[in-house]
Short mmCIF file of C-alpha atoms and ligand atoms in Angstrom, two decimals:
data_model
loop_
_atom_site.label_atom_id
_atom_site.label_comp_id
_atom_site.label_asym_id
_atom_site.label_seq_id
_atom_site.Cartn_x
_atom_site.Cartn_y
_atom_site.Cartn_z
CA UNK A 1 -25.39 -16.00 -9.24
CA UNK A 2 -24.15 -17.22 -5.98
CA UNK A 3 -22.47 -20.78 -5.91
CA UNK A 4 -20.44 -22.05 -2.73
CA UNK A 5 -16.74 -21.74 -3.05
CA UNK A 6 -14.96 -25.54 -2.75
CA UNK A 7 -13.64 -24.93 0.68
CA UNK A 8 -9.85 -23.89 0.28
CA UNK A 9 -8.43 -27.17 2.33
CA UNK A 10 -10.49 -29.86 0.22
CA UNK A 11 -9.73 -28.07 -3.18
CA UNK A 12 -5.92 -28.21 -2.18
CA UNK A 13 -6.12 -31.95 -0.93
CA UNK A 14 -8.26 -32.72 -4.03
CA UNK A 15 -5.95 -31.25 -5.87
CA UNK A 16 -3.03 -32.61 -4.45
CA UNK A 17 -4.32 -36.29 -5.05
CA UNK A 18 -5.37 -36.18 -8.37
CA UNK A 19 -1.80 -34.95 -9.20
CA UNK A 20 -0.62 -37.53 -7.49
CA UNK A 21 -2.76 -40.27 -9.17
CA UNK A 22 -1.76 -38.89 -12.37
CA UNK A 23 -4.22 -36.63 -13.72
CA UNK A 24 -3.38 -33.19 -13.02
CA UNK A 25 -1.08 -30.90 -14.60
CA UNK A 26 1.77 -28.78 -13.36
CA UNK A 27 3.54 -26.92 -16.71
CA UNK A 28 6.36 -24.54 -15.46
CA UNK A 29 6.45 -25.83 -12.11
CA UNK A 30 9.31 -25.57 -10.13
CA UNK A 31 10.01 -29.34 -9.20
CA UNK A 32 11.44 -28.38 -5.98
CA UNK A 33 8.06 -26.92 -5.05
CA UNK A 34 6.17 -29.81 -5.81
CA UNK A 35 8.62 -31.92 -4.19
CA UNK A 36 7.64 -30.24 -0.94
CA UNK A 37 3.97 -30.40 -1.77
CA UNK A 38 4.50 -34.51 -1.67
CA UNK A 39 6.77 -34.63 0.82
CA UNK A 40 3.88 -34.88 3.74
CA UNK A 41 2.73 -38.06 1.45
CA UNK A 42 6.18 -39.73 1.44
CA UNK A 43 5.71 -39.97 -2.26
CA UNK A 44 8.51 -37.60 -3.41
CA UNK A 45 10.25 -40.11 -5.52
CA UNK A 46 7.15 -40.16 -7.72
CA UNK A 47 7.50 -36.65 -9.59
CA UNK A 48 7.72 -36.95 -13.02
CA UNK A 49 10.56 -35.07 -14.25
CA UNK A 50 10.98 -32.60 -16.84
CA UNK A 51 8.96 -29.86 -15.37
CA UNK A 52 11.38 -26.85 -15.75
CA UNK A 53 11.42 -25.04 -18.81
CA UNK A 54 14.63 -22.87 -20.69
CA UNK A 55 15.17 -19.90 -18.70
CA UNK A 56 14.42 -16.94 -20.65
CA UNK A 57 15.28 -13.25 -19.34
CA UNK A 58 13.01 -11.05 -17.96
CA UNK A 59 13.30 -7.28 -18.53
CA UNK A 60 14.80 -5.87 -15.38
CA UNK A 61 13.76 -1.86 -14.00
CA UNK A 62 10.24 -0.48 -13.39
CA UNK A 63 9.46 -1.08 -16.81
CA UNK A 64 5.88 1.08 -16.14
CA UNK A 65 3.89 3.33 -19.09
CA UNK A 66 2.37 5.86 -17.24
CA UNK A 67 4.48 8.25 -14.77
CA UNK A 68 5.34 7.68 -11.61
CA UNK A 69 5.77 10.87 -9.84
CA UNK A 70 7.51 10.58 -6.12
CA UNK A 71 4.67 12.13 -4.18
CA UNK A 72 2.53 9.29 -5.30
CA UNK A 73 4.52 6.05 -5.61
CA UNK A 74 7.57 4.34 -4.18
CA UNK A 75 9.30 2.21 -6.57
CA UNK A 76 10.02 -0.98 -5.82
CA UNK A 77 11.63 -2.76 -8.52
CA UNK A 78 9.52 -3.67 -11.51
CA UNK A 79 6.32 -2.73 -9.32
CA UNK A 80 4.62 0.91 -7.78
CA UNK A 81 3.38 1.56 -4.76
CA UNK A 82 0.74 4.18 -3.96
CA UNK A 83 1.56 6.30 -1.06
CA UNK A 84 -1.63 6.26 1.08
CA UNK A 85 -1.44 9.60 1.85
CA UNK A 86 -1.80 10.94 -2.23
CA UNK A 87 -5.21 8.47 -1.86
CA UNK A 88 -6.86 11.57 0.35
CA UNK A 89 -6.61 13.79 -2.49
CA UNK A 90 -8.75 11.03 -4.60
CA UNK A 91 -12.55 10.21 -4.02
CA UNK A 92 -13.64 6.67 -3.52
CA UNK A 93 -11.82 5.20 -6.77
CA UNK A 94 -8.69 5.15 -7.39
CA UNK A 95 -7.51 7.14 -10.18
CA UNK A 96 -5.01 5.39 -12.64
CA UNK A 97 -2.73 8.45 -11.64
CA UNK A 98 -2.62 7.05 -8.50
CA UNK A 99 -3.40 3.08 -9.14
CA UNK A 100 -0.49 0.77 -7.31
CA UNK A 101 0.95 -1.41 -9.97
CA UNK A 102 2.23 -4.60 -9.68
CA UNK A 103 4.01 -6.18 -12.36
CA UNK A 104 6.49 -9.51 -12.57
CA UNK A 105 8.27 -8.09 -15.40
CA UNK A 106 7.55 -5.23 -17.76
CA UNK A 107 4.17 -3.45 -19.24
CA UNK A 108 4.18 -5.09 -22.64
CA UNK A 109 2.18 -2.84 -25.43
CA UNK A 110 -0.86 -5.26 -27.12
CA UNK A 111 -2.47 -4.08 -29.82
CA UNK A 112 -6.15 -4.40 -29.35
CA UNK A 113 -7.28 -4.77 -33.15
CA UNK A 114 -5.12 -7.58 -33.59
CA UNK A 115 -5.46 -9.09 -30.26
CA UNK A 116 -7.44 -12.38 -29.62
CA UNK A 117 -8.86 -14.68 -26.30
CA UNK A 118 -8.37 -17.91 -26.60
CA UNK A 119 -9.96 -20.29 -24.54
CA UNK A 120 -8.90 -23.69 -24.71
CA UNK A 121 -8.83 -27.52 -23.12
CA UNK A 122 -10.33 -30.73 -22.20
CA UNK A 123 -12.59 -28.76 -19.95
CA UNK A 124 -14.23 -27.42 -23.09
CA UNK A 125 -17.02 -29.96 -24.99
CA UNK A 126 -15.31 -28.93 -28.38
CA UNK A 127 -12.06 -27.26 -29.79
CA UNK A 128 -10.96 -24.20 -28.62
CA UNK A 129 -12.36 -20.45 -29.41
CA UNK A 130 -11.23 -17.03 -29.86
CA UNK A 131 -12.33 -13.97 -29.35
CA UNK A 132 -12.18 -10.38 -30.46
CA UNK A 133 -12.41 -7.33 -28.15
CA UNK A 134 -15.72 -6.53 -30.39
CA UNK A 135 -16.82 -10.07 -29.51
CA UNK A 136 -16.56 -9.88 -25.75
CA UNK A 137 -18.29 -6.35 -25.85
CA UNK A 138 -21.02 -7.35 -27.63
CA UNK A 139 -21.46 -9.83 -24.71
CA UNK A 140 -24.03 -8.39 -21.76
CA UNK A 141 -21.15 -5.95 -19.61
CA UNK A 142 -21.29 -6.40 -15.80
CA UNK A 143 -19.51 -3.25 -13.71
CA UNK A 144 -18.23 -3.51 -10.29
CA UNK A 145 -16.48 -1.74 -7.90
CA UNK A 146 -14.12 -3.38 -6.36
CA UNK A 147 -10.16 -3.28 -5.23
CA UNK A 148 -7.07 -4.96 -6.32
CA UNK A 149 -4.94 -5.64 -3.54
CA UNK A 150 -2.07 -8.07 -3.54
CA UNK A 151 -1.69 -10.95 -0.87
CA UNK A 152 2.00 -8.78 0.06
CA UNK A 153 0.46 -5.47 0.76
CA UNK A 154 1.74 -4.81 4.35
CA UNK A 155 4.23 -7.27 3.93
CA UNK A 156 6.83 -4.77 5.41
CA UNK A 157 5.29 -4.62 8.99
CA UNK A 158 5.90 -8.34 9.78
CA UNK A 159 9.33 -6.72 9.68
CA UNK A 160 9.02 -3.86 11.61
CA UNK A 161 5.90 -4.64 13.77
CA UNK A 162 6.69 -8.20 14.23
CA UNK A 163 10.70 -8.36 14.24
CA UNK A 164 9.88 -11.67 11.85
CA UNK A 165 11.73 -11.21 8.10
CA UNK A 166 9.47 -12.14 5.15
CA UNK A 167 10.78 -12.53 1.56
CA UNK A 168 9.27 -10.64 -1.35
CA UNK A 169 8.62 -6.92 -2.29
CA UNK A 170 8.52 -5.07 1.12
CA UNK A 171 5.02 -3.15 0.79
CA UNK A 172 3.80 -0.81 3.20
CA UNK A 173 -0.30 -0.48 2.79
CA UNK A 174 -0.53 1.17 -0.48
CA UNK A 175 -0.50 -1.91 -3.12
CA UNK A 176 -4.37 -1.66 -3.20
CA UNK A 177 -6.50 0.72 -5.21
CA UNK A 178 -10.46 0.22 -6.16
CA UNK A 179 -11.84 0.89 -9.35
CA UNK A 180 -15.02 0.65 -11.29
CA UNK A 181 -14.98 -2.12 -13.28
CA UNK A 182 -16.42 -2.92 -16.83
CA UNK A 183 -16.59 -6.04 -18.44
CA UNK A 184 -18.00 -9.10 -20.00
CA UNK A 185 -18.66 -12.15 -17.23
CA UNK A 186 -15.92 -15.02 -17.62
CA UNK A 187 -19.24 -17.38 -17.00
CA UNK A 188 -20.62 -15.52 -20.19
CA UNK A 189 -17.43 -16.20 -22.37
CA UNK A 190 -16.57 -19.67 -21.03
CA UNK A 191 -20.43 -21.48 -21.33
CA UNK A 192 -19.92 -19.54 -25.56
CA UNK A 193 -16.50 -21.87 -25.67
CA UNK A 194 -18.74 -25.09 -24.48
CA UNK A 195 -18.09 -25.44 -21.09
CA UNK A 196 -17.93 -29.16 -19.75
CA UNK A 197 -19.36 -30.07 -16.84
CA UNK A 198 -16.44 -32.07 -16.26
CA UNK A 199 -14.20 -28.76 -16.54
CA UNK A 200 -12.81 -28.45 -12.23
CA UNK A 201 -9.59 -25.67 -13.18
CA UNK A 202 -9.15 -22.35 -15.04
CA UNK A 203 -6.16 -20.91 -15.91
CA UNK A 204 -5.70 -17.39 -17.39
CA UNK A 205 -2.05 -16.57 -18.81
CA UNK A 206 -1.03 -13.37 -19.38
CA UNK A 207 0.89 -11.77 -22.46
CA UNK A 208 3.64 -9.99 -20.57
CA UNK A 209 7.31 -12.29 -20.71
CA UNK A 210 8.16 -15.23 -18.98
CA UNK A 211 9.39 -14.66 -15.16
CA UNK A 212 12.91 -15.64 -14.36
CA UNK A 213 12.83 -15.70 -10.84
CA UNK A 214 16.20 -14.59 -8.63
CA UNK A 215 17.81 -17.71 -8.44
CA UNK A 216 17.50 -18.45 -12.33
CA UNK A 217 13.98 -20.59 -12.28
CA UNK A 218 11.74 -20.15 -15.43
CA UNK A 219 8.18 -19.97 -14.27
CA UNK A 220 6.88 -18.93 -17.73
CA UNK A 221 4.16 -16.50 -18.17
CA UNK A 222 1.98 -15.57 -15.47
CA UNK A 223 -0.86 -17.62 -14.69
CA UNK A 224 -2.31 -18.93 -11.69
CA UNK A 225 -5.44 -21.58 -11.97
CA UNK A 226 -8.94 -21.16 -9.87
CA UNK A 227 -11.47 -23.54 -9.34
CA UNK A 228 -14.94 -23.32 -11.90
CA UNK A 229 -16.98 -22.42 -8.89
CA UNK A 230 -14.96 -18.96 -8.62
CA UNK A 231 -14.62 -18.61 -12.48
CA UNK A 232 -18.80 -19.00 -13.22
CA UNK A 233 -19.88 -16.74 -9.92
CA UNK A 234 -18.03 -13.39 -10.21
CA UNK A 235 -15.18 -12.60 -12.30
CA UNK A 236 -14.83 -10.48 -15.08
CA UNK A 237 -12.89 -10.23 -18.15
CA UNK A 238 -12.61 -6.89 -17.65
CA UNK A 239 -11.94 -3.84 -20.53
CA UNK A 240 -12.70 -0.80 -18.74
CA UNK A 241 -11.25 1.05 -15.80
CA UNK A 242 -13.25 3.90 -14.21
CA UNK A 243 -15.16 4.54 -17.17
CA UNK A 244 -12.25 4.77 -19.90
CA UNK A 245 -10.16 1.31 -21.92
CA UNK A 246 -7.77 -0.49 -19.10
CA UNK A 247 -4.33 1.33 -19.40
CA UNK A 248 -1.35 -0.51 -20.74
CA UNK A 249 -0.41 -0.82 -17.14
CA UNK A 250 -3.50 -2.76 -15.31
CA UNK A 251 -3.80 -5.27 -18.46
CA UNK A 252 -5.47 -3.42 -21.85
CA UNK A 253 -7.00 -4.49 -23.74
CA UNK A 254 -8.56 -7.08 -21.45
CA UNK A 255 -7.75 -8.16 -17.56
CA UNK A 256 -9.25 -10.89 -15.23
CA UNK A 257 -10.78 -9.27 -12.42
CA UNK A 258 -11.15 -11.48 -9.56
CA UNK A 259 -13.43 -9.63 -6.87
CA UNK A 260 -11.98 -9.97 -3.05
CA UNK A 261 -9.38 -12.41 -4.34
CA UNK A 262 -5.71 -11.81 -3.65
CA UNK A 263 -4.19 -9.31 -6.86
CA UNK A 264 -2.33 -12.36 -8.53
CA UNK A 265 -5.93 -13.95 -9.72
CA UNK A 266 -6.51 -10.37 -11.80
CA UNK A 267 -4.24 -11.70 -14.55
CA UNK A 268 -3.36 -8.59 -16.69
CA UNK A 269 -3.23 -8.80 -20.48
CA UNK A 270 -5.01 -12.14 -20.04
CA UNK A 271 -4.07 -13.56 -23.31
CA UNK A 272 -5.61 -17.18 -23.49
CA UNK A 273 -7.66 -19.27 -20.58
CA UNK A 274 -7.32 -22.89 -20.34
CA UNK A 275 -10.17 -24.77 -19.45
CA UNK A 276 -8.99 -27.94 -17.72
CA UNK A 277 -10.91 -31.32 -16.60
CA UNK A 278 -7.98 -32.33 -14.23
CA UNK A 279 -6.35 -29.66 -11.79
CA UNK A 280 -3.74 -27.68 -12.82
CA UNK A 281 -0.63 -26.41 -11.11
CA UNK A 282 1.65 -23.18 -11.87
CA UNK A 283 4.67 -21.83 -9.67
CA UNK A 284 1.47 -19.39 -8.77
CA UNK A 285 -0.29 -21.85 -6.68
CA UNK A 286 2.49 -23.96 -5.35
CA UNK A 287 5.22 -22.17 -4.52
CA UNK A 288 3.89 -18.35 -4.26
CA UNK A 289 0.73 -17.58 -2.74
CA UNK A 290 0.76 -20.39 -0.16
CA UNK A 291 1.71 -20.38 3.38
CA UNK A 292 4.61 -21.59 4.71
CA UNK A 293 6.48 -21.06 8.07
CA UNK A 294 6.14 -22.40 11.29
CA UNK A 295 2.51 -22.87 11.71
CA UNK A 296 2.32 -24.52 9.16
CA UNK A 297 2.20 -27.80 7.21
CA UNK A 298 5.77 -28.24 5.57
CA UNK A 299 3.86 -28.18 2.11
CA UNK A 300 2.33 -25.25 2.81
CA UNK A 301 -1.20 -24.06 3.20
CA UNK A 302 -4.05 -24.19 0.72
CA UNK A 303 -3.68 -22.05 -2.35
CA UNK A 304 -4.79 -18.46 -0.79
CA UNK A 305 -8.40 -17.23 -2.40
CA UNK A 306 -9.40 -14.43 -0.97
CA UNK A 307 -7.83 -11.42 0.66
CA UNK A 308 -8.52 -10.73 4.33
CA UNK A 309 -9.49 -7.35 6.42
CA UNK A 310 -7.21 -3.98 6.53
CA UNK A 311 -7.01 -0.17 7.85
CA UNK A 312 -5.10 2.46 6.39
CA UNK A 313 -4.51 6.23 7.24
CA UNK A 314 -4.12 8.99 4.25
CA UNK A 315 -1.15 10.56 6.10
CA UNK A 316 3.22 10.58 5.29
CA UNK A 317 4.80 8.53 7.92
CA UNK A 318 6.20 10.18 10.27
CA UNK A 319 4.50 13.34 9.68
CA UNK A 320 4.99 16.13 12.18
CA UNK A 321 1.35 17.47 13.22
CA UNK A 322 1.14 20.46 15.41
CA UNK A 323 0.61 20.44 18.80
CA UNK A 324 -3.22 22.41 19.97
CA UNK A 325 -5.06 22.17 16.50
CA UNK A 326 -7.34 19.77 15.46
CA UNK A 327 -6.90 17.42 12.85
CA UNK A 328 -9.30 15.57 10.65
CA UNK A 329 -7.67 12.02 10.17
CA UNK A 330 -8.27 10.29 7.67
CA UNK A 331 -8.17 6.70 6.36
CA UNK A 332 -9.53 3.92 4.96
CA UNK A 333 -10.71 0.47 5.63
CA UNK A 334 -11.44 -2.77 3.43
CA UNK A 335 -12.30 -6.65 3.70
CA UNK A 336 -12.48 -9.05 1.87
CA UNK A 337 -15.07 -11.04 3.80
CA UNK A 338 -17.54 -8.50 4.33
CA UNK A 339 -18.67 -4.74 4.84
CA UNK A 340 -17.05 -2.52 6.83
CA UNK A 341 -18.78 -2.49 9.97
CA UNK A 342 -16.36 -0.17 12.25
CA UNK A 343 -13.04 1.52 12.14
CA UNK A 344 -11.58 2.47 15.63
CA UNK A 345 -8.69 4.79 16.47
CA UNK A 346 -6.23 5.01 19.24
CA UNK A 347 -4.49 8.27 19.38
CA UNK A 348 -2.75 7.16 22.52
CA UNK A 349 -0.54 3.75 20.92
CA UNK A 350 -3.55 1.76 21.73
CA UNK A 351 -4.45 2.87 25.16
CA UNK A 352 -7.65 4.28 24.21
CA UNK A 353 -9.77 3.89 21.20
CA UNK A 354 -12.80 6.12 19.55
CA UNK A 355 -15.34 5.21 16.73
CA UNK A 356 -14.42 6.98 13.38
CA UNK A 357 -17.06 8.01 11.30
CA UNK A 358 -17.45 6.13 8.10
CA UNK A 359 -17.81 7.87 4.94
CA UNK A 360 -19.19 5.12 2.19
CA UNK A 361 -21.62 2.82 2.46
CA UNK A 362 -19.78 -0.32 2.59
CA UNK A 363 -19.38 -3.29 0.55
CA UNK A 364 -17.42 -6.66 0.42
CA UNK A 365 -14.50 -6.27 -1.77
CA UNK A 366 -14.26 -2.27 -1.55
CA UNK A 367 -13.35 0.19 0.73
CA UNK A 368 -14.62 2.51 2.91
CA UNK A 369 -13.94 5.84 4.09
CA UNK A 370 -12.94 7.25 7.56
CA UNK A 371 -12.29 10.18 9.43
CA UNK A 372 -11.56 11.09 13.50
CA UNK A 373 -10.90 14.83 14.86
CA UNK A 374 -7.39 15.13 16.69
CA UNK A 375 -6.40 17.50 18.77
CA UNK A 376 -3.32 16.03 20.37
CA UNK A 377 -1.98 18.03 23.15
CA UNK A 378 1.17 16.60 23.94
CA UNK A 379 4.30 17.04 21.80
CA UNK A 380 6.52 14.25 21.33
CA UNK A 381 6.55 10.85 18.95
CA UNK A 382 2.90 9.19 19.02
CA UNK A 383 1.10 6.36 17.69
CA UNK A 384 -1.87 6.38 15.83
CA UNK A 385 -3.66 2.94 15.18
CA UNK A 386 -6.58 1.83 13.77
CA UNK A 387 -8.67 -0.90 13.45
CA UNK A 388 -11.45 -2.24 11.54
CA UNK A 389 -13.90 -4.89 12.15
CA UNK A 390 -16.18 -6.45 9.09
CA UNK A 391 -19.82 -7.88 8.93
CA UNK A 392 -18.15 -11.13 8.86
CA UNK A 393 -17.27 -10.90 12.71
CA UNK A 394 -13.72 -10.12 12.60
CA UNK A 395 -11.59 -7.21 13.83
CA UNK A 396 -7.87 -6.25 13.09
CA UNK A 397 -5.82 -8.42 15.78
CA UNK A 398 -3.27 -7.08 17.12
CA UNK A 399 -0.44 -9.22 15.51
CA UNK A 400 -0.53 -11.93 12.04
CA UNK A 401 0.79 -15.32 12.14
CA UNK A 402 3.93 -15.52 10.57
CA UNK A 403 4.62 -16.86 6.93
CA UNK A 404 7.98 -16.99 5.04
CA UNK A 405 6.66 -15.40 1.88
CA UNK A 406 4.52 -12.38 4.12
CA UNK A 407 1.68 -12.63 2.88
CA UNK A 408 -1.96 -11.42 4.28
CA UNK A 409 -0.70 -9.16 7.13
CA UNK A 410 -3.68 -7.94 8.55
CA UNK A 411 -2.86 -6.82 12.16
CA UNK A 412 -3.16 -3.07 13.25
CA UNK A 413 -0.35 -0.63 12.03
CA UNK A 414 0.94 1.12 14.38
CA UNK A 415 1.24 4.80 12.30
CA UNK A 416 4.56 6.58 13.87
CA UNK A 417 3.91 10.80 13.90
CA UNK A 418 5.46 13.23 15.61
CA UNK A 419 3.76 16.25 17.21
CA UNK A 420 5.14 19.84 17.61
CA UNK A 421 4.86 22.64 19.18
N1 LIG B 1 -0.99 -10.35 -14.58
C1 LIG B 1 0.07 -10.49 -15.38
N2 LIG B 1 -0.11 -10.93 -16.63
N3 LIG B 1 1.33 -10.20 -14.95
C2 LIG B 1 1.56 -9.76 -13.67
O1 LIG B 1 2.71 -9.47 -13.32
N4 LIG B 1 0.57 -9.28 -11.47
C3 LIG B 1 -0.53 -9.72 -10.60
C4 LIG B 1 -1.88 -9.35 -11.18
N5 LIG B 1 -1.95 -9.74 -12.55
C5 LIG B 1 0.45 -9.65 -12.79
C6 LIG B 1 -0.85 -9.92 -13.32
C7 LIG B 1 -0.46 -9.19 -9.26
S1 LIG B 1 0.61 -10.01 -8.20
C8 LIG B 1 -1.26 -8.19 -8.83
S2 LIG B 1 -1.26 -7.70 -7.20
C9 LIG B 1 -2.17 -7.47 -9.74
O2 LIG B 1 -2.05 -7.95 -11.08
C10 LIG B 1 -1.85 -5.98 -9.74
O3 LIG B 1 -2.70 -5.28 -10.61
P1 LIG B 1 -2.35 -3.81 -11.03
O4 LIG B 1 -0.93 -3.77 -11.53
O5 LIG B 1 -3.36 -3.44 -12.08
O6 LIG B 1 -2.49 -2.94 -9.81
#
């Protein structure tokens, strides 16, 4: 089923004056945030209070089930990052051994026999239903490829590319993986709760604890809303990862997978979906995942959807290659908007460029595959780039607009090497 997503700008602005006519929702979130939402209306004064809830502490440490040897992740925090050179040792799925993970607090253990859905609201025609694991497999399963790929992955090279700071967990390319999919369709499972066609927001929550952030603030569990159009065309409440039950760490026994939308709409452990006839608000969509910075409004832009267009190569940084021998580089490239159309490399720090071959036929929402033969024949540092262009019509540029938060970097890397002798 294909339906056309609200455009982002009118579901924000919709959004925005409902709330401020008094019918939406916004549990958990940060007043401050909202504060700045209004402040382009010069209605600031009109925030209700008593929006912030008891902080509660969140587990600090990686807090991760499965291990996490060095060759294939870099710790940061509470979260994992894949090293995109261990993906070149993998096939065009990412193996769980290898699967990025990105968690707010800790892996919390759910127990799937006792474990229960339940979907809720005044979007719903009657009172709210739950469901077993049994019940949402005996619903018709769906499975899809597709990758998981938060809106920070490359935050780090507005840094170090761009010489402009951005605040969160300083990713290089590797929090992205793809896997095949299996599930029951949220459209299934919400139209079986009664689905109102006056129902505009849903809202998964997750199991794991509440998030404390730095400064103290109690955003509660994680949940982010998204609009009924996204909901009833494509998402999945999914229990299977490449063919075997979701590990503890990507959400078992059930996850939201939200194809080609940022990671944060894949809402691990989803634990109970509200079904809401006005919009709803959560730190998720006001304060995170917006963007703000310069070029842009001072409360931010839309809530981000979908994830944009990216290039990777499967090699260390800073590797040293030698000098007179060729090379088969390797890589990958995904969008969000469209297929892979062509990946181009410049051995030369952008100077020249060559077509890669592409390995996968390539769909929306996945990656694909690349390779280029190397024989470099000067020794010294070099810079290998590449770039990808998508069926939508857009290529790599060769620098992002800047936003405070970093996120959806999706200019050309500049890959540092050195060759020897
Ligand atoms: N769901 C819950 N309940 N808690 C979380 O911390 N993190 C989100 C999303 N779903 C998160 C969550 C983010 S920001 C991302 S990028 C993806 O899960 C990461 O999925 P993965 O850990 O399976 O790779």
């Amino acid at each position: 089923m294909t339906k056309t997503p609200e455009s982002e700008s009118s579901y924000d602005r919709r959004r925005l004056d409902q709330w401020l006519a008094g019918e939406a929702r916004a549990d958990g979130a940060d007043r401050r945030d909202l504060l700045r939402l209004l402040a382009a209306a010069g209605l600031a004064s009109a925030v209700p209070l008593g929006l912030s809830a008891p902080a509660v502490s969140a587990a600090a440490g990686p807090g991760i089930v499965k291990p996490l040897p060095p060759e294939r992740f870099i710790i940061h925090g509470t979260n994992a990052e894949t090293r995109f050179e261990a993906l070149a040792e993998t096939g065009h799925t990412t193996p769980v051994s290898h699967f990025f993970v990105r968690n707010h607090t800790t892996t919390p253990r759910v127990d799937a026999k006792t474990w229960r859905l339940t979907v809720w609201g005044d979007g719903l025609t009657g009172k709210a239903r739950t469901f077993s694991l049994a019940d949402l497999k005996r619903l018709p399963s769906v499975t899809r490829t597709a990758f998981v790929e938060c809106a920070g992955n490359g935050r780090n090279f507005y840094t170090t590319q761009q010489h402009q700071p951005a605040s969160g967990t300083a990713w290089t390319l590797g929090a992205i993986g793809t896997a095949r999919w299996r599930g029951a369709r949220l459209a299934d499972v919400l139209r079986l709760a009664g689905l109102s066609h006056r129902a505009v927001d849903v809202m998964p929550r997750g199991l794991d604890d509440e998030y404390l952030t730095s400064t103290g603030t109690n955003y509660g569990r994680v949940r982010r809303p998204m609009p009924v159009s996204k909901a009833l065309d494509d998402v999945l409440l999914a229990y299977e990862m490449n063919g075997a039950p979701l590990p503890p760490d990507h959400g078992y026994p059930v996850r939201v997978l939200a194809p080609s939308w940022i990671g944060i709409s894949s809402i691990k452990w989803v634990g109970d979906i509200e079904v809401s006839a006005t919009p709803l608000y959560s730190p998720w969509n006001t304060d995170l995942y917006r963007l703000f910075g310069e070029a842009y409004p001072a409360e931010g832009s839309a809530p981000l959807t979908r994830q944009t267009l990216k290039s990777a190569f499967e090699l260390p940084w800073n590797v040293t290659l030698p000098a007179h021998r060729r090379h088969r580089l390797t890589g990958r490239a995904w969008s969000a908007a469209g297929a892979i159309t062509r990946v181009e490399v410049s051995t030369d720090g952008g100077g020249t460029w060559r077509r890669a071959r592409l390995h996968d036929p390539s769909y929306r929402g996945t990656w694909t595959r690349w390779s280029v033969p190397w024989t470099p024949d000067r020794t010294g540092p070099a810079e290998l780039l590449s770039r990808a262009s998508d069926s939508s019509g857009r290529t790599q540029p060769e620098t992002t607009v800047h936003n405070t938060q970093g996120y959806l970097f999706d200019a050309v890397v500049r890959h540092a090497v050195t060759v020897a002798a």
